[in-house]
PDB file of C-alpha atoms in Angstrom:
ATOM      1  CA  MET A   1     133.639  79.320  94.485  1.00  0.00           C
ATOM      2  CA  ALA A   2     130.867  78.431  96.970  1.00  0.00           C
ATOM      3  CA  THR A   3     130.288  80.863  99.803  1.00  0.00           C
ATOM      4  CA  GLN A   4     130.787  79.343 103.230  1.00  0.00           C
ATOM      5  CA  PRO A   5     127.630  79.577 105.378  1.00  0.00           C
ATOM      6  CA  ARG A   6     127.843  81.920 108.325  1.00  0.00           C
ATOM      7  CA  LYS A   7     128.383  80.271 111.680  1.00  0.00           C
ATOM      8  CA  ALA A   8     126.416  81.382 114.727  1.00  0.00           C
ATOM      9  CA  ILE A   9     128.503  82.635 117.646  1.00  0.00           C
ATOM     10  CA  VAL A  10     125.951  81.272 120.113  1.00  0.00           C
ATOM     11  CA  GLU A  11     123.109  78.851 119.506  1.00  0.00           C
ATOM     12  CA  LEU A  12     120.449  77.429 121.800  1.00  0.00           C
ATOM     13  CA  ARG A  13     118.664  74.348 120.455  1.00  0.00           C
ATOM     14  CA  ASN A  14     115.297  73.173 121.795  1.00  0.00           C
ATOM     15  CA  ILE A  15     115.932  74.698 125.197  1.00  0.00           C
ATOM     16  CA  GLY A  16     113.579  73.840 128.035  1.00  0.00           C
ATOM     17  CA  LYS A  17     113.626  75.176 131.578  1.00  0.00           C
ATOM     18  CA  THR A  18     111.525  74.215 134.577  1.00  0.00           C
ATOM     19  CA  PHE A  19     111.487  75.591 138.104  1.00  0.00           C
ATOM     20  CA  GLY A  20     109.899  72.841 140.153  1.00  0.00           C
ATOM     21  CA  THR A  21     106.514  72.286 138.527  1.00  0.00           C
ATOM     22  CA  VAL A  22     106.601  75.592 136.636  1.00  0.00           C
ATOM     23  CA  LEU A  23     107.465  75.338 132.935  1.00  0.00           C
ATOM     24  CA  ALA A  24     109.320  78.544 132.029  1.00  0.00           C
ATOM     25  CA  LEU A  25     110.584  77.580 128.543  1.00  0.00           C
ATOM     26  CA  LYS A  26     109.608  74.803 126.154  1.00  0.00           C
ATOM     27  CA  ASP A  27     111.619  73.792 123.058  1.00  0.00           C
ATOM     28  CA  VAL A  28     112.928  77.300 122.344  1.00  0.00           C
ATOM     29  CA  SER A  29     115.673  77.694 119.734  1.00  0.00           C
ATOM     30  CA  PHE A  30     117.644  80.913 119.408  1.00  0.00           C
ATOM     31  CA  ASP A  31     120.926  81.900 117.744  1.00  0.00           C
ATOM     32  CA  VAL A  32     123.109  84.960 117.322  1.00  0.00           C
ATOM     33  CA  PHE A  33     125.359  85.658 114.335  1.00  0.00           C
ATOM     34  CA  PRO A  34     128.276  88.101 114.138  1.00  0.00           C
ATOM     35  CA  GLY A  35     127.321  91.531 112.852  1.00  0.00           C
ATOM     36  CA  GLU A  36     123.596  91.281 113.563  1.00  0.00           C
ATOM     37  CA  VAL A  37     121.035  92.505 116.096  1.00  0.00           C
ATOM     38  CA  HIS A  38     118.659  89.713 117.102  1.00  0.00           C
ATOM     39  CA  CYS A  39     115.676  91.117 118.960  1.00  0.00           C
ATOM     40  CA  LEU A  40     113.908  89.051 121.615  1.00  0.00           C
ATOM     41  CA  LEU A  41     110.330  90.230 122.083  1.00  0.00           C
ATOM     42  CA  GLY A  42     107.481  89.178 124.312  1.00  0.00           C
ATOM     43  CA  ASP A  43     105.138  90.340 127.026  1.00  0.00           C
ATOM     44  CA  ASN A  44     105.829  90.019 130.757  1.00  0.00           C
ATOM     45  CA  GLY A  45     106.007  86.343 131.669  1.00  0.00           C
ATOM     46  CA  ALA A  46     106.831  85.267 128.119  1.00  0.00           C
ATOM     47  CA  GLY A  47     110.172  83.770 129.182  1.00  0.00           C
ATOM     48  CA  LYS A  48     112.566  86.478 127.961  1.00  0.00           C
ATOM     49  CA  SER A  49     114.378  86.843 131.288  1.00  0.00           C
ATOM     50  CA  THR A  50     114.789  83.094 131.680  1.00  0.00           C
ATOM     51  CA  LEU A  51     116.198  82.754 128.175  1.00  0.00           C
ATOM     52  CA  ILE A  52     118.769  85.522 128.573  1.00  0.00           C
ATOM     53  CA  LYS A  53     119.798  84.172 131.977  1.00  0.00           C
ATOM     54  CA  ILE A  54     120.512  80.821 130.308  1.00  0.00           C
ATOM     55  CA  LEU A  55     122.577  82.640 127.662  1.00  0.00           C
ATOM     56  CA  ALA A  56     124.379  84.566 130.408  1.00  0.00           C
ATOM     57  CA  GLY A  57     125.125  81.465 132.512  1.00  0.00           C
ATOM     58  CA  VAL A  58     122.864  82.412 135.435  1.00  0.00           C
ATOM     59  CA  HIS A  59     120.567  79.418 134.838  1.00  0.00           C
ATOM     60  CA  ARG A  60     121.372  76.049 133.332  1.00  0.00           C
ATOM     61  CA  PRO A  61     118.803  74.632 130.895  1.00  0.00           C
ATOM     62  CA  SER A  62     116.736  71.635 131.955  1.00  0.00           C
ATOM     63  CA  SER A  63     116.887  70.276 128.408  1.00  0.00           C
ATOM     64  CA  GLY A  64     118.328  71.175 125.027  1.00  0.00           C
ATOM     65  CA  GLU A  65     121.765  72.177 123.784  1.00  0.00           C
ATOM     66  CA  TYR A  66     123.974  75.242 124.273  1.00  0.00           C
ATOM     67  CA  LEU A  67     126.558  75.711 121.494  1.00  0.00           C
ATOM     68  CA  ILE A  68     129.343  78.251 120.957  1.00  0.00           C
ATOM     69  CA  ASP A  69     130.918  78.373 117.484  1.00  0.00           C
ATOM     70  CA  ALA A  70     128.878  75.251 116.597  1.00  0.00           C
ATOM     71  CA  LYS A  71     130.487  73.246 119.428  1.00  0.00           C
ATOM     72  CA  PRO A  72     128.717  72.076 122.613  1.00  0.00           C
ATOM     73  CA  ALA A  73     129.532  74.378 125.527  1.00  0.00           C
ATOM     74  CA  ASP A  74     129.294  73.773 129.248  1.00  0.00           C
ATOM     75  CA  ILE A  75     128.327  77.204 130.602  1.00  0.00           C
ATOM     76  CA  GLN A  76     127.879  76.771 134.339  1.00  0.00           C
ATOM     77  CA  SER A  77     128.212  80.353 135.559  1.00  0.00           C
ATOM     78  CA  PRO A  78     128.246  83.994 134.427  1.00  0.00           C
ATOM     79  CA  ARG A  79     132.053  83.845 134.596  1.00  0.00           C
ATOM     80  CA  ASP A  80     132.049  80.992 132.059  1.00  0.00           C
ATOM     81  CA  ALA A  81     129.841  83.097 129.773  1.00  0.00           C
ATOM     82  CA  LEU A  82     132.111  86.131 130.121  1.00  0.00           C
ATOM     83  CA  ASP A  83     135.176  84.036 129.395  1.00  0.00           C
ATOM     84  CA  ALA A  84     133.423  82.850 126.214  1.00  0.00           C
ATOM     85  CA  GLY A  85     132.790  86.467 125.191  1.00  0.00           C
ATOM     86  CA  ILE A  86     129.107  86.670 126.178  1.00  0.00           C
ATOM     87  CA  ALA A  87     128.457  89.872 128.133  1.00  0.00           C
ATOM     88  CA  THR A  88     125.132  90.987 129.592  1.00  0.00           C
ATOM     89  CA  VAL A  89     124.126  94.567 130.362  1.00  0.00           C
ATOM     90  CA  TYR A  90     121.169  94.388 132.741  1.00  0.00           C
ATOM     91  CA  GLN A  91     118.680  97.170 133.399  1.00  0.00           C
ATOM     92  CA  ASP A  92     120.350  98.135 136.696  1.00  0.00           C
ATOM     93  CA  LEU A  93     123.723  98.335 134.842  1.00  0.00           C
ATOM     94  CA  ALA A  94     125.674  96.941 137.846  1.00  0.00           C
ATOM     95  CA  MET A  95     127.246 100.348 138.531  1.00  0.00           C
ATOM     96  CA  VAL A  96     127.970 102.257 141.728  1.00  0.00           C
ATOM     97  CA  PRO A  97     126.559 105.797 141.253  1.00  0.00           C
ATOM     98  CA  LEU A  98     128.949 107.480 143.721  1.00  0.00           C
ATOM     99  CA  MET A  99     132.081 105.949 142.193  1.00  0.00           C
ATOM    100  CA  SER A 100     133.884 107.559 139.268  1.00  0.00           C
ATOM    101  CA  ILE A 101     133.264 106.611 135.641  1.00  0.00           C
ATOM    102  CA  THR A 102     136.769 105.131 135.440  1.00  0.00           C
ATOM    103  CA  ARG A 103     136.346 103.065 138.617  1.00  0.00           C
ATOM    104  CA  ASN A 104     133.042 101.699 137.335  1.00  0.00           C
ATOM    105  CA  PHE A 105     134.493 100.975 133.893  1.00  0.00           C
ATOM    106  CA  PHE A 106     137.357  98.870 135.322  1.00  0.00           C
ATOM    107  CA  MET A 107     135.535  97.417 138.337  1.00  0.00           C
ATOM    108  CA  GLY A 108     136.922  93.922 138.924  1.00  0.00           C
ATOM    109  CA  ARG A 109     139.408  94.270 136.051  1.00  0.00           C
ATOM    110  CA  GLU A 110     141.627  97.089 137.259  1.00  0.00           C
ATOM    111  CA  LEU A 111     144.734  98.170 135.385  1.00  0.00           C
ATOM    112  CA  THR A 112     147.661  98.050 137.780  1.00  0.00           C
ATOM    113  CA  LYS A 113     151.220  99.235 138.049  1.00  0.00           C
ATOM    114  CA  GLY A 114     154.014  98.369 140.445  1.00  0.00           C
ATOM    115  CA  TRP A 115     154.567  94.936 141.929  1.00  0.00           C
ATOM    116  CA  GLY A 116     153.975  92.969 145.111  1.00  0.00           C
ATOM    117  CA  PRO A 117     152.877  95.142 148.036  1.00  0.00           C
ATOM    118  CA  PHE A 118     153.386  98.250 145.863  1.00  0.00           C
ATOM    119  CA  CYS A 119     150.898  97.149 143.186  1.00  0.00           C
ATOM    120  CA  ARG A 120     148.157  99.780 142.732  1.00  0.00           C
ATOM    121  CA  PHE A 121     145.469 100.937 140.348  1.00  0.00           C
ATOM    122  CA  ASP A 122     146.974 102.812 137.394  1.00  0.00           C
ATOM    123  CA  ILE A 123     144.390 105.589 137.376  1.00  0.00           C
ATOM    124  CA  ALA A 124     146.123 107.758 134.765  1.00  0.00           C
ATOM    125  CA  ARG A 125     146.245 104.959 132.168  1.00  0.00           C
ATOM    126  CA  ALA A 126     142.696 103.892 133.020  1.00  0.00           C
ATOM    127  CA  ASP A 127     141.438 107.468 132.556  1.00  0.00           C
ATOM    128  CA  ARG A 128     143.023 107.609 129.090  1.00  0.00           C
ATOM    129  CA  VAL A 129     141.366 104.337 128.065  1.00  0.00           C
ATOM    130  CA  VAL A 130     137.949 105.506 129.278  1.00  0.00           C
ATOM    131  CA  ILE A 131     138.197 108.855 127.483  1.00  0.00           C
ATOM    132  CA  LYS A 132     139.218 107.101 124.247  1.00  0.00           C
ATOM    133  CA  GLU A 133     136.525 104.385 124.410  1.00  0.00           C
ATOM    134  CA  LEU A 134     133.711 106.827 125.157  1.00  0.00           C
ATOM    135  CA  ALA A 135     134.897 109.336 122.550  1.00  0.00           C
ATOM    136  CA  GLU A 136     134.522 106.588 119.935  1.00  0.00           C
ATOM    137  CA  ILE A 137     130.807 106.376 120.690  1.00  0.00           C
ATOM    138  CA  GLY A 138     130.293 110.125 120.773  1.00  0.00           C
ATOM    139  CA  ILE A 139     130.468 110.831 124.515  1.00  0.00           C
ATOM    140  CA  ASP A 140     132.840 113.703 125.244  1.00  0.00           C
ATOM    141  CA  LEU A 141     133.745 113.300 128.922  1.00  0.00           C
ATOM    142  CA  ARG A 142     134.370 116.414 130.941  1.00  0.00           C
ATOM    143  CA  ASP A 143     136.202 114.444 133.609  1.00  0.00           C
ATOM    144  CA  PRO A 144     136.492 110.629 133.920  1.00  0.00           C
ATOM    145  CA  ALA A 145     136.788 111.135 137.685  1.00  0.00           C
ATOM    146  CA  GLN A 146     133.215 112.430 137.903  1.00  0.00           C
ATOM    147  CA  ALA A 147     130.682 110.177 139.605  1.00  0.00           C
ATOM    148  CA  VAL A 148     128.859 107.909 137.178  1.00  0.00           C
ATOM    149  CA  GLY A 149     125.604 108.997 138.820  1.00  0.00           C
ATOM    150  CA  THR A 150     126.028 112.462 137.253  1.00  0.00           C
ATOM    151  CA  LEU A 151     125.616 111.003 133.750  1.00  0.00           C
ATOM    152  CA  SER A 152     122.281 110.783 131.982  1.00  0.00           C
ATOM    153  CA  GLY A 153     120.529 107.435 131.704  1.00  0.00           C
ATOM    154  CA  GLY A 154     121.549 107.047 128.075  1.00  0.00           C
ATOM    155  CA  GLU A 155     125.173 107.887 128.831  1.00  0.00           C
ATOM    156  CA  ARG A 156     125.262 105.316 131.649  1.00  0.00           C
ATOM    157  CA  GLN A 157     123.901 102.689 129.273  1.00  0.00           C
ATOM    158  CA  CYS A 158     126.618 103.554 126.760  1.00  0.00           C
ATOM    159  CA  VAL A 159     129.328 103.334 129.435  1.00  0.00           C
ATOM    160  CA  ALA A 160     128.101  99.846 130.365  1.00  0.00           C
ATOM    161  CA  ILE A 161     128.029  98.763 126.722  1.00  0.00           C
ATOM    162  CA  ALA A 162     131.458 100.273 125.988  1.00  0.00           C
ATOM    163  CA  ARG A 163     132.860  98.462 129.031  1.00  0.00           C
ATOM    164  CA  ALA A 164     131.581  95.106 127.763  1.00  0.00           C
ATOM    165  CA  VAL A 165     132.970  95.718 124.262  1.00  0.00           C
ATOM    166  CA  HIS A 166     136.353  96.863 125.601  1.00  0.00           C
ATOM    167  CA  PHE A 167     136.771  93.658 127.577  1.00  0.00           C
ATOM    168  CA  GLY A 168     136.290  91.456 124.532  1.00  0.00           C
ATOM    169  CA  ALA A 169     132.569  90.726 124.242  1.00  0.00           C
ATOM    170  CA  ARG A 170     131.600  88.835 121.096  1.00  0.00           C
ATOM    171  CA  VAL A 171     127.922  88.691 122.023  1.00  0.00           C
ATOM    172  CA  LEU A 172     126.288  91.621 123.775  1.00  0.00           C
ATOM    173  CA  ILE A 173     122.997  90.954 125.595  1.00  0.00           C
ATOM    174  CA  LEU A 174     121.077  94.164 126.292  1.00  0.00           C
ATOM    175  CA  ASP A 175     118.171  93.831 128.716  1.00  0.00           C
ATOM    176  CA  GLU A 176     115.610  96.602 128.053  1.00  0.00           C
ATOM    177  CA  PRO A 177     118.342  99.222 127.440  1.00  0.00           C
ATOM    178  CA  THR A 178     115.898 101.989 126.434  1.00  0.00           C
ATOM    179  CA  SER A 179     113.007 101.262 128.801  1.00  0.00           C
ATOM    180  CA  ALA A 180     113.504 104.230 131.147  1.00  0.00           C
ATOM    181  CA  LEU A 181     114.943 106.706 128.632  1.00  0.00           C
ATOM    182  CA  GLY A 182     113.539 109.705 126.812  1.00  0.00           C
ATOM    183  CA  VAL A 183     113.531 109.948 123.035  1.00  0.00           C
ATOM    184  CA  HIS A 184     116.940 111.644 122.711  1.00  0.00           C
ATOM    185  CA  GLN A 185     118.718 109.346 125.190  1.00  0.00           C
ATOM    186  CA  ALA A 186     117.160 106.252 123.611  1.00  0.00           C
ATOM    187  CA  ALA A 187     118.439 107.414 120.220  1.00  0.00           C
ATOM    188  CA  ILE A 188     121.978 107.612 121.636  1.00  0.00           C
ATOM    189  CA  VAL A 189     121.777 104.013 122.862  1.00  0.00           C
ATOM    190  CA  LEU A 190     120.277 102.745 119.590  1.00  0.00           C
ATOM    191  CA  LYS A 191     123.051 104.489 117.676  1.00  0.00           C
ATOM    192  CA  TYR A 192     125.667 102.639 119.702  1.00  0.00           C
ATOM    193  CA  VAL A 193     123.843  99.335 119.235  1.00  0.00           C
ATOM    194  CA  ALA A 194     124.161  99.913 115.471  1.00  0.00           C
ATOM    195  CA  GLN A 195     127.871 100.702 115.930  1.00  0.00           C
ATOM    196  CA  ALA A 196     128.378  97.451 117.866  1.00  0.00           C
ATOM    197  CA  ARG A 197     126.817  95.553 114.955  1.00  0.00           C
ATOM    198  CA  GLN A 198     129.170  97.305 112.515  1.00  0.00           C
ATOM    199  CA  ARG A 199     132.107  96.138 114.633  1.00  0.00           C
ATOM    200  CA  GLY A 200     131.003  92.547 114.035  1.00  0.00           C
ATOM    201  CA  LEU A 201     129.432  91.848 117.418  1.00  0.00           C
ATOM    202  CA  GLY A 202     126.294  89.785 117.801  1.00  0.00           C
ATOM    203  CA  VAL A 203     123.732  91.778 119.771  1.00  0.00           C
ATOM    204  CA  VAL A 204     120.742  90.327 121.620  1.00  0.00           C
ATOM    205  CA  PHE A 205     118.293  93.173 122.146  1.00  0.00           C
ATOM    206  CA  ILE A 206     115.459  92.585 124.623  1.00  0.00           C
ATOM    207  CA  SER A 207     112.673  95.151 124.532  1.00  0.00           C
ATOM    208  CA  HIS A 208     108.970  95.851 125.017  1.00  0.00           C
ATOM    209  CA  ASN A 209     109.238  98.819 122.655  1.00  0.00           C
ATOM    210  CA  ILE A 210     108.626  97.648 119.096  1.00  0.00           C
ATOM    211  CA  HIS A 211     109.587 101.066 117.684  1.00  0.00           C
ATOM    212  CA  HIS A 212     113.058 100.880 119.244  1.00  0.00           C
ATOM    213  CA  ALA A 213     113.430  97.205 118.335  1.00  0.00           C
ATOM    214  CA  TYR A 214     112.375  97.671 114.724  1.00  0.00           C
ATOM    215  CA  ALA A 215     114.837 100.548 114.281  1.00  0.00           C
ATOM    216  CA  VAL A 216     117.919  98.351 114.809  1.00  0.00           C
ATOM    217  CA  ALA A 217     116.926  94.673 114.569  1.00  0.00           C
ATOM    218  CA  ASP A 218     117.926  92.342 111.741  1.00  0.00           C
ATOM    219  CA  ARG A 219     115.835  89.456 113.092  1.00  0.00           C
ATOM    220  CA  PHE A 220     113.063  89.013 115.652  1.00  0.00           C
ATOM    221  CA  THR A 221     112.218  86.059 117.868  1.00  0.00           C
ATOM    222  CA  LEU A 222     108.794  86.274 119.502  1.00  0.00           C
ATOM    223  CA  LEU A 223     108.128  84.495 122.801  1.00  0.00           C
ATOM    224  CA  ASN A 224     104.718  83.808 124.283  1.00  0.00           C
ATOM    225  CA  ARG A 225     104.169  81.857 127.515  1.00  0.00           C
ATOM    226  CA  GLY A 226     107.548  80.165 127.323  1.00  0.00           C
ATOM    227  CA  ALA A 227     107.276  79.050 123.708  1.00  0.00           C
ATOM    228  CA  SER A 228     108.703  80.542 120.539  1.00  0.00           C
ATOM    229  CA  LYS A 229     106.221  81.934 118.027  1.00  0.00           C
ATOM    230  CA  GLY A 230     108.928  82.002 115.391  1.00  0.00           C
ATOM    231  CA  THR A 231     112.007  83.867 114.210  1.00  0.00           C
ATOM    232  CA  PHE A 232     111.606  86.385 111.388  1.00  0.00           C
ATOM    233  CA  LYS A 233     113.866  88.589 109.302  1.00  0.00           C
ATOM    234  CA  ARG A 234     112.878  92.234 109.406  1.00  0.00           C
ATOM    235  CA  SER A 235     112.230  92.103 105.650  1.00  0.00           C
ATOM    236  CA  ASP A 236     109.682  89.304 106.200  1.00  0.00           C
ATOM    237  CA  ILE A 237     107.525  90.894 108.920  1.00  0.00           C
ATOM    238  CA  SER A 238     106.054  94.371 109.251  1.00  0.00           C
ATOM    239  CA  ARG A 239     106.095  96.533 112.340  1.00  0.00           C
ATOM    240  CA  ASP A 240     102.311  96.083 112.691  1.00  0.00           C
ATOM    241  CA  GLU A 241     102.601  92.294 112.433  1.00  0.00           C
ATOM    242  CA  VAL A 242     105.228  92.232 115.173  1.00  0.00           C
ATOM    243  CA  LEU A 243     103.052  94.470 117.344  1.00  0.00           C
ATOM    244  CA  GLN A 244     100.028  92.244 116.758  1.00  0.00           C
ATOM    245  CA  ALA A 245     101.993  89.134 117.734  1.00  0.00           C
ATOM    246  CA  MET A 246     103.329  90.824 120.878  1.00  0.00           C
ATOM    247  CA  ALA A 247      99.878  92.084 121.867  1.00  0.00           C
ATOM    248  CA  GLY A 248      98.440  88.596 121.808  1.00  0.00           C
ATOM    249  CA  GLY A 249      96.421  88.853 118.595  1.00  0.00           C
ATOM    250  CA  GLU A 250      93.588  86.363 119.102  1.00  0.00           C
ATOM    251  CA  ASP A 251      93.640  86.831 122.902  1.00  0.00           C
ATOM    252  CA  MET A 252      93.032  90.560 122.490  1.00  0.00           C
ATOM    253  CA  GLN A 253      90.164  89.895 120.075  1.00  0.00           C
ATOM    254  CA  ARG A 254      88.509  87.535 122.572  1.00  0.00           C
ATOM    255  CA  ILE A 255      88.929  90.076 125.371  1.00  0.00           C
ATOM    256  CA  GLN A 256      87.425  92.820 123.223  1.00  0.00           C
ATOM    257  CA  ALA A 257      84.455  90.555 122.381  1.00  0.00           C
ATOM    258  CA  GLU A 258      83.875  89.899 126.102  1.00  0.00           C
ATOM    259  CA  ILE A 259      84.022  93.639 126.869  1.00  0.00           C
ATOM    260  CA  ASP A 260      81.539  94.381 124.079  1.00  0.00           C
ATOM    261  CA  LYS A 261      79.203  91.614 125.306  1.00  0.00           C
ATOM    262  CA  PHE A 262      79.311  92.946 128.879  1.00  0.00           C
ATOM    263  CA  ALA A 263      78.674  96.537 127.793  1.00  0.00           C
ATOM    264  CA  PHE A 264      75.718  95.442 125.647  1.00  0.00           C
ATOM    265  CA  ALA A 265      74.226  93.357 128.514  1.00  0.00           C
ATOM    266  CA  GLU A 266      74.399  96.389 130.812  1.00  0.00           C
ATOM    267  CA  GLY A 267      72.209  98.359 128.434  1.00  0.00           C
ATOM    268  CA  GLY A 268      74.896 100.040 126.396  1.00  0.00           C
ATOM    269  CA  THR A 269      75.034 100.110 122.646  1.00  0.00           C
ATOM    270  CA  LYS A 270      77.066  97.492 120.872  1.00  0.00           C
ATOM    271  CA  PRO A 271      79.988  99.105 119.078  1.00  0.00           C
ATOM    272  CA  PRO A 272      80.005  98.883 115.280  1.00  0.00           C
TER     273      PRO A 272
END
């Protein structure tokens, strides 16, 4: 019996985006399958932020197609994206440091009890949900009422990710989740990214750090100056090849040649 081909949860086809006369993206295609981590890599100004904002419904593409479950989708706002199961965890995490972990977890989607004018936040039930969800990813909360600002950077990232998963995300977009973390805290976040993949979620992982990306990614898409340099399976591209593509390859060689020429003209010795 023939195996049915996997269907992408989200697919962008030949996406273009302009801001006035500025071309931010040109003919970029990108897709996310269930149970995979698709890493989006590129230097500053490569177009990563624009692409994820199109996925998240912040921007609308100037050209190209946006498909969900192989059907054209009209995503006009972040709310439309959330309703379709596409959740984004930005670098600032959209959390209030002085509010409790539970309040942050259920912000905008509060569990309630009572009715009419007596309707109120069901804090006891919410606390139980938070303790259970975070225990599943290895965070043993001392008190869900503690301020979220007392958590480490890695723990805050995991709370934001757990919140998105709890509220039904099918695609999880993580914007530089390990950029400001130490080695141990980054490892905690990467572990949970792997757990999200095992649960069948599609994960879009945006990073400058090739070592973190290569640890969890199944596929890589490389962006450079708004254009895609290709999508590769991890088995088809080495860590060094990804790093070379991110660093600009030929551009870096030209720069090095110019530096060598300048140093030699100033009376230095030409490097071997």
